[in-house]
Short mmCIF file of C-alpha atoms in Angstrom, two decimals:
data_model
loop_
_atom_site.label_atom_id
_atom_site.label_comp_id
_atom_site.label_asym_id
_atom_site.label_seq_id
_atom_site.Cartn_x
_atom_site.Cartn_y
_atom_site.Cartn_z
CA MET A 1 -0.04 -0.06 0.01
CA GLY A 2 2.79 2.37 0.96
CA ALA A 3 4.80 1.79 -2.21
CA ASN A 4 1.78 2.32 -4.35
CA LEU A 5 1.03 5.66 -2.60
CA CYS A 6 4.49 6.44 -3.13
CA ARG A 7 4.24 5.85 -6.77
CA ILE A 8 0.98 8.02 -7.02
CA ALA A 9 2.57 10.75 -5.30
CA GLN A 10 5.78 10.99 -7.32
CA THR A 11 3.86 10.60 -10.57
CA ALA A 12 1.40 13.61 -9.67
CA PHE A 13 4.41 15.55 -8.67
CA ASN A 14 6.23 14.88 -11.92
CA LEU A 15 3.24 16.07 -13.82
CA LEU A 16 3.46 19.44 -12.35
CA PRO A 17 5.23 22.18 -14.34
CA ARG A 18 9.16 22.51 -13.54
CA LYS A 19 8.71 25.76 -12.20
CA VAL A 20 6.06 24.82 -9.70
CA GLN A 21 8.21 21.80 -8.64
CA SER A 22 11.22 24.18 -7.97
CA PHE A 23 9.01 26.51 -6.11
CA ALA A 24 7.63 23.67 -4.03
CA ARG A 25 11.10 22.36 -3.29
CA SER A 26 12.39 25.67 -2.23
CA ARG A 27 9.28 26.68 0.16
CA LEU A 28 9.73 23.16 1.78
CA ALA A 29 13.26 23.92 2.20
CA ALA A 30 12.64 27.27 3.62
CA GLY A 31 10.97 25.72 6.70
CA THR A 32 13.46 23.02 7.27
CA ILE A 33 17.07 23.72 5.93
CA SER A 34 17.68 26.49 8.55
CA LYS A 35 17.96 23.46 11.09
CA GLN A 36 20.37 21.84 8.92
CA ILE A 37 18.75 18.55 9.28
CA ALA A 38 18.44 17.54 5.63
CA THR A 39 19.38 18.55 2.20
CA PRO A 40 16.55 20.80 0.06
CA CYS A 41 14.93 17.61 -1.16
CA GLY A 42 14.76 16.03 2.37
CA LEU A 43 17.98 13.62 1.96
CA PRO A 44 20.39 12.73 4.44
CA LEU A 45 23.26 15.39 4.79
CA PRO A 46 26.50 14.71 3.53
CA SER A 47 29.63 14.68 5.74
CA PRO A 48 31.04 17.06 5.73
CA VAL A 49 28.41 19.64 4.50
CA HIS A 50 31.36 22.09 3.86
CA ALA A 51 34.32 20.55 2.86
CA THR A 52 38.00 21.85 2.87
CA LEU A 53 40.89 21.08 0.46
CA THR A 54 44.07 21.40 2.51
CA ALA A 55 47.34 22.55 1.21
CA GLU A 56 48.76 19.01 2.08
CA GLU A 57 46.06 17.39 -0.12
CA LEU A 58 46.77 19.66 -2.87
CA GLY A 59 50.42 18.88 -3.18
CA ASP A 60 52.05 20.95 -5.72
CA GLY A 61 49.75 20.48 -8.60
CA GLN A 62 47.41 23.09 -10.15
CA ILE A 63 43.64 23.33 -9.32
CA ILE A 64 41.24 23.25 -12.27
CA VAL A 65 37.80 24.61 -11.11
CA VAL A 66 35.45 23.61 -14.09
CA GLY A 67 31.87 25.11 -14.75
CA ASP A 68 28.55 23.26 -15.43
CA VAL A 69 29.32 20.18 -17.40
CA HIS A 70 25.55 19.08 -17.75
CA GLY A 71 26.39 15.78 -19.47
CA CYS A 72 28.97 16.86 -21.80
CA PRO A 73 32.25 14.79 -21.12
CA VAL A 74 33.58 15.31 -24.73
CA GLU A 75 33.90 18.87 -24.00
CA LEU A 76 35.28 18.25 -20.38
CA ARG A 77 38.00 16.04 -21.72
CA ALA A 78 38.76 18.83 -24.42
CA LEU A 79 38.89 21.39 -21.52
CA LEU A 80 41.28 19.22 -19.37
CA ASP A 81 43.68 18.63 -22.25
CA LYS A 82 43.75 22.55 -22.76
CA CYS A 83 44.45 23.02 -19.28
CA LYS A 84 47.30 20.31 -19.41
CA PHE A 85 45.72 18.31 -16.77
CA GLN A 86 48.05 15.80 -15.41
CA GLN A 87 46.29 12.98 -13.41
CA GLY A 88 47.86 12.52 -10.05
CA LEU A 89 49.20 15.95 -9.82
CA ASP A 90 46.54 18.52 -10.64
CA LYS A 91 43.26 18.57 -8.78
CA VAL A 92 39.91 19.08 -10.55
CA VAL A 93 36.89 20.81 -8.84
CA CYS A 94 33.36 21.01 -10.54
CA VAL A 95 31.15 23.38 -9.37
CA GLY A 96 28.05 21.07 -9.55
CA ASP A 97 25.51 20.12 -12.08
CA LEU A 98 27.37 17.36 -13.80
CA VAL A 99 24.09 15.78 -14.89
CA ASN A 100 20.93 16.65 -16.96
CA LYS A 101 20.24 18.60 -20.24
CA GLY A 102 23.15 17.12 -22.09
CA GLU A 103 23.35 13.43 -23.73
CA GLN A 104 25.71 11.60 -21.68
CA SER A 105 25.32 12.40 -17.91
CA ALA A 106 26.48 8.91 -16.63
CA GLU A 107 29.60 9.23 -18.84
CA ALA A 108 30.14 12.71 -17.32
CA VAL A 109 30.06 11.38 -13.91
CA HIS A 110 32.19 8.40 -14.76
CA LEU A 111 34.69 10.74 -16.08
CA VAL A 112 34.88 13.01 -13.18
CA ARG A 113 35.19 10.04 -10.81
CA GLN A 114 37.84 8.42 -12.92
CA ILE A 115 40.19 11.65 -12.65
CA GLY A 116 39.60 11.93 -9.05
CA GLY A 117 37.61 15.02 -9.31
CA ILE A 118 35.72 16.47 -6.51
CA THR A 119 32.13 17.98 -7.19
CA VAL A 120 30.39 20.40 -4.90
CA ARG A 121 26.39 19.66 -5.04
CA GLY A 122 24.50 21.58 -7.58
CA ASN A 123 20.48 21.83 -7.90
CA HIS A 124 20.62 19.16 -10.54
CA ASP A 125 22.85 16.76 -8.81
CA GLU A 126 20.44 17.03 -5.73
CA VAL A 127 17.34 16.35 -7.79
CA ALA A 128 18.91 13.54 -9.55
CA LEU A 129 19.92 12.02 -6.24
CA GLU A 130 16.30 12.41 -4.98
CA ARG A 131 14.92 10.84 -8.05
CA TYR A 132 17.38 7.81 -7.72
CA GLU A 133 16.32 7.14 -3.90
CA MET A 134 12.71 7.53 -5.03
CA TRP A 135 13.28 5.02 -7.74
CA LYS A 136 14.65 2.46 -5.48
CA LYS A 137 11.77 2.99 -2.96
CA CYS A 138 8.68 3.25 -5.09
CA GLY A 139 10.09 1.24 -8.34
CA ARG A 140 9.46 4.01 -10.87
CA LEU A 141 11.87 6.07 -12.43
CA ASP A 142 11.24 9.44 -14.13
CA PRO A 143 12.06 9.08 -17.82
CA LYS A 144 14.10 12.15 -17.77
CA TYR A 145 16.41 10.45 -15.35
CA HIS A 146 16.79 7.18 -17.51
CA TYR A 147 20.71 7.77 -17.08
CA LEU A 148 20.53 6.76 -13.38
CA GLU A 149 20.10 3.05 -14.61
CA GLN A 150 23.74 3.33 -15.69
CA PHE A 151 24.84 4.44 -12.14
CA SER A 152 27.05 2.06 -10.12
CA GLU A 153 26.68 2.05 -6.38
CA GLU A 154 30.12 4.00 -6.49
CA ASP A 155 28.40 6.63 -8.53
CA VAL A 156 25.62 6.93 -6.10
CA ASP A 157 27.75 6.94 -3.16
CA TYR A 158 29.75 9.94 -4.97
CA PHE A 159 26.56 12.13 -5.26
CA ARG A 160 25.73 11.24 -1.57
CA ARG A 161 28.94 12.61 -0.55
CA MET A 162 28.89 15.51 -2.70
CA PRO A 163 29.44 18.80 -0.06
CA PHE A 164 27.54 22.02 -0.62
CA SER A 165 30.70 24.09 -0.35
CA LEU A 166 34.63 23.55 -0.73
CA SER A 167 37.05 25.95 0.51
CA ILE A 168 40.48 26.01 -0.54
CA PRO A 169 42.24 28.00 2.12
CA SER A 170 45.65 28.05 0.45
CA HIS A 171 44.27 30.08 -2.33
CA GLY A 172 41.58 32.16 -0.44
CA VAL A 173 38.98 30.41 -2.71
CA LEU A 174 35.35 28.99 -1.89
CA VAL A 175 33.62 26.86 -4.51
CA VAL A 176 29.72 26.67 -4.37
CA HIS A 177 27.17 25.99 -7.15
CA ALA A 178 24.69 28.81 -7.09
CA GLY A 179 26.23 31.50 -4.71
CA ILE A 180 26.34 32.82 -1.13
CA VAL A 181 24.24 35.68 0.60
CA PRO A 182 26.77 38.40 1.20
CA GLY A 183 27.42 39.07 4.73
CA THR A 184 26.06 35.77 6.03
CA PRO A 185 28.75 33.27 7.46
CA LEU A 186 29.23 30.00 5.49
CA GLU A 187 27.73 28.01 8.32
CA ASP A 188 24.57 29.99 8.46
CA GLN A 189 23.74 29.94 4.74
CA LEU A 190 20.62 28.01 3.76
CA LEU A 191 21.70 24.97 1.78
CA ASP A 192 18.82 25.76 -0.61
CA ASP A 193 20.49 29.02 -1.45
CA LEU A 194 23.86 27.64 -2.03
CA ILE A 195 22.61 25.45 -4.86
CA ASN A 196 19.49 27.57 -6.19
CA MET A 197 20.15 31.25 -5.57
CA ARG A 198 20.76 33.98 -8.09
CA HIS A 199 19.63 37.37 -6.74
CA VAL A 200 19.50 39.01 -3.54
CA ALA A 201 17.67 42.01 -1.89
CA ALA A 202 18.56 44.19 0.75
CA GLU A 203 17.04 43.29 4.10
CA GLY A 204 16.59 45.95 7.02
CA THR A 205 19.75 47.98 7.61
CA GLY A 206 23.25 47.35 7.97
CA ASN A 207 24.09 45.74 4.42
CA ARG A 208 22.12 42.67 5.21
CA TYR A 209 20.78 40.57 2.39
CA LYS A 210 18.24 37.73 1.75
CA ALA A 211 18.34 35.46 -1.49
CA LEU A 212 15.32 35.75 -3.51
CA PRO A 213 13.27 32.83 -4.78
CA LYS A 214 13.42 32.24 -8.52
CA PHE A 215 9.82 31.63 -8.95
CA PRO A 216 7.93 33.83 -8.63
CA ARG A 217 10.23 36.21 -10.36
CA SER A 218 11.25 38.94 -7.72
CA ALA A 219 13.34 42.32 -8.16
CA GLY A 220 16.83 42.18 -6.87
CA GLN A 221 20.48 42.03 -7.99
CA PRO A 222 22.86 39.24 -8.96
CA TRP A 223 24.63 38.28 -5.49
CA ALA A 224 28.19 38.32 -7.01
CA ASN A 225 27.80 42.26 -7.91
CA ILE A 226 27.82 43.21 -4.15
CA TYR A 227 29.67 40.38 -2.61
CA ASN A 228 33.22 41.86 -1.26
CA GLY A 229 35.10 38.87 0.13
CA PRO A 230 37.04 37.82 1.80
CA GLN A 231 37.16 34.65 -0.01
CA HIS A 232 36.97 34.58 -3.75
CA VAL A 233 33.92 32.51 -4.76
CA ILE A 234 33.72 30.43 -7.80
CA PHE A 235 30.43 29.36 -8.91
CA GLY A 236 28.17 28.35 -11.84
CA HIS A 237 24.51 27.88 -12.13
CA HIS A 238 23.42 31.10 -14.12
CA ALA A 239 24.13 30.12 -17.67
CA ARG A 240 21.97 32.92 -18.92
CA ARG A 241 24.59 35.63 -17.93
CA ARG A 242 27.42 33.34 -19.15
CA LEU A 243 30.63 34.47 -17.59
CA GLN A 244 30.49 36.73 -14.63
CA PRO A 245 33.98 38.33 -13.68
CA CYS A 246 33.20 40.21 -10.57
CA ARG A 247 35.96 41.61 -8.45
CA PHE A 248 35.56 38.98 -5.76
CA ALA A 249 33.55 36.29 -7.43
CA THR A 250 33.59 34.48 -10.81
CA GLY A 251 30.74 32.81 -12.39
CA ILE A 252 31.78 30.19 -14.82
CA ASP A 253 28.73 28.47 -16.19
CA THR A 254 29.14 29.73 -19.85
CA GLY A 255 26.53 27.47 -21.42
CA CYS A 256 28.18 24.55 -22.59
CA VAL A 257 25.04 22.42 -23.07
CA LEU A 258 23.38 25.43 -24.83
CA GLY A 259 26.09 25.36 -27.45
CA ASP A 260 28.48 28.06 -26.12
CA GLN A 261 31.39 27.36 -23.98
CA LEU A 262 32.73 24.98 -21.00
CA SER A 263 35.10 27.07 -18.72
CA ALA A 264 37.56 26.52 -15.93
CA VAL A 265 39.22 28.76 -13.55
CA VAL A 266 43.03 27.33 -13.33
CA LEU A 267 44.64 28.16 -9.90
CA PRO A 268 48.48 27.95 -9.73
CA PRO A 269 50.29 25.48 -7.45
CA VAL A 270 50.95 26.59 -4.04
CA SER A 271 54.71 27.06 -4.65
CA LYS A 272 53.89 29.36 -7.71
CA LEU A 273 51.95 31.48 -5.20
CA ARG A 274 54.75 31.70 -3.02
CA SER A 275 57.09 32.65 -5.96
CA MET A 276 54.69 35.52 -7.00
CA GLY A 277 55.06 36.68 -3.53
CA VAL A 278 51.52 35.91 -2.45
CA THR A 279 51.25 34.71 1.18
CA SER A 280 49.34 31.33 1.23
CA PRO A 281 46.58 31.62 2.82
CA PRO A 282 46.10 35.11 1.31
CA THR A 283 45.28 38.10 3.54
CA GLY A 284 42.45 40.62 2.73
CA SER A 285 39.90 39.99 0.12
CA VAL A 286 40.96 37.92 -2.68
CA THR A 287 40.54 38.89 -6.29
CA LEU A 288 41.35 36.12 -9.15
CA GLU A 289 44.26 38.21 -10.50
CA SER A 290 45.92 38.62 -6.96
CA ILE A 291 46.26 34.44 -6.99
CA GLY A 292 47.23 34.15 -10.53
CA GLY A 293 43.85 32.65 -11.41
CA GLN A 294 43.43 32.14 -15.17
CA LEU A 295 40.20 31.46 -17.30
CA VAL A 296 40.45 28.63 -19.85
CA SER A 297 37.41 27.63 -22.26
CA VAL A 298 36.63 25.31 -24.92
CA ARG A 299 33.88 25.73 -27.46
CA ALA A 300 30.84 23.18 -27.29
CA LYS A 301 30.63 20.60 -30.08
CA ARG A 302 27.15 21.53 -30.58
CA CYS A 303 23.96 22.87 -28.85
CA TYR A 304 22.42 19.98 -26.95
CA LYS A 305 19.59 21.89 -25.26
CA LYS A 306 17.73 25.06 -26.24
CA GLU A 307 18.38 27.83 -23.57
CA ASP A 308 16.07 27.95 -20.65
CA GLU A 309 16.00 29.45 -17.02
CA ASP A 310 16.77 26.35 -14.91
#
């Protein structure tokens, strides 16, 4: 009986417009995530929720922070080649949304895992994991997520362990999928905001801000335009704006799946920072230029999906 009700509920939810689904999730999240007891889709929290990549773990390789892959492993391979990626030496960090929209989601996940990549959780990764767990409980898989049938247990575990942020103290960098609310400590950020936000609005006095829901559309401004550090935030999620080269934040969802580019920020090894005269960790608010960050991009092979707002 319970399994049948589960199937009926999931089917009914899947028939709702996607914007309504997103709005429902965000409103449910608003009532629960502040307690940090579950992810925005009600899944168990990863451990850690906020991860750190230490200088010891980095070794003396470069760090390649890659934008939204969205099921485009061919472009990811080309980008890594252009960055002169050396497996076993360099670290690859993905800003989230490995899956959906493109045609090879499972292959993209396999590639990132094969090269030892670290991925912070994106909104599409979160929902894909939710659909996987629902499939295993209820026995029905949303056709949009057919690629989950190709997932191994290791792939699923990789998704379950995706943190919501990754700090790289040696470079003064923070990687998240969507953004952070300026002025709010990382540990107090709503997890739903970290994977879904785009705009903020002033709240009260004293330079306080709040994230705005995507649906219904609200007035506001892109959070990265007003963020002033101290960490330099590298993020994705907002393909419509393409590259966002703000002073203390860099948005690198440059619309690969939409036929544009797949981009990465390449951070130099710690030893190169020292040779540049940069203290590690850096002091003050960090710009990409101050730590020798370089933008590298490759063209998409073709347009895999028409542009939308998701």
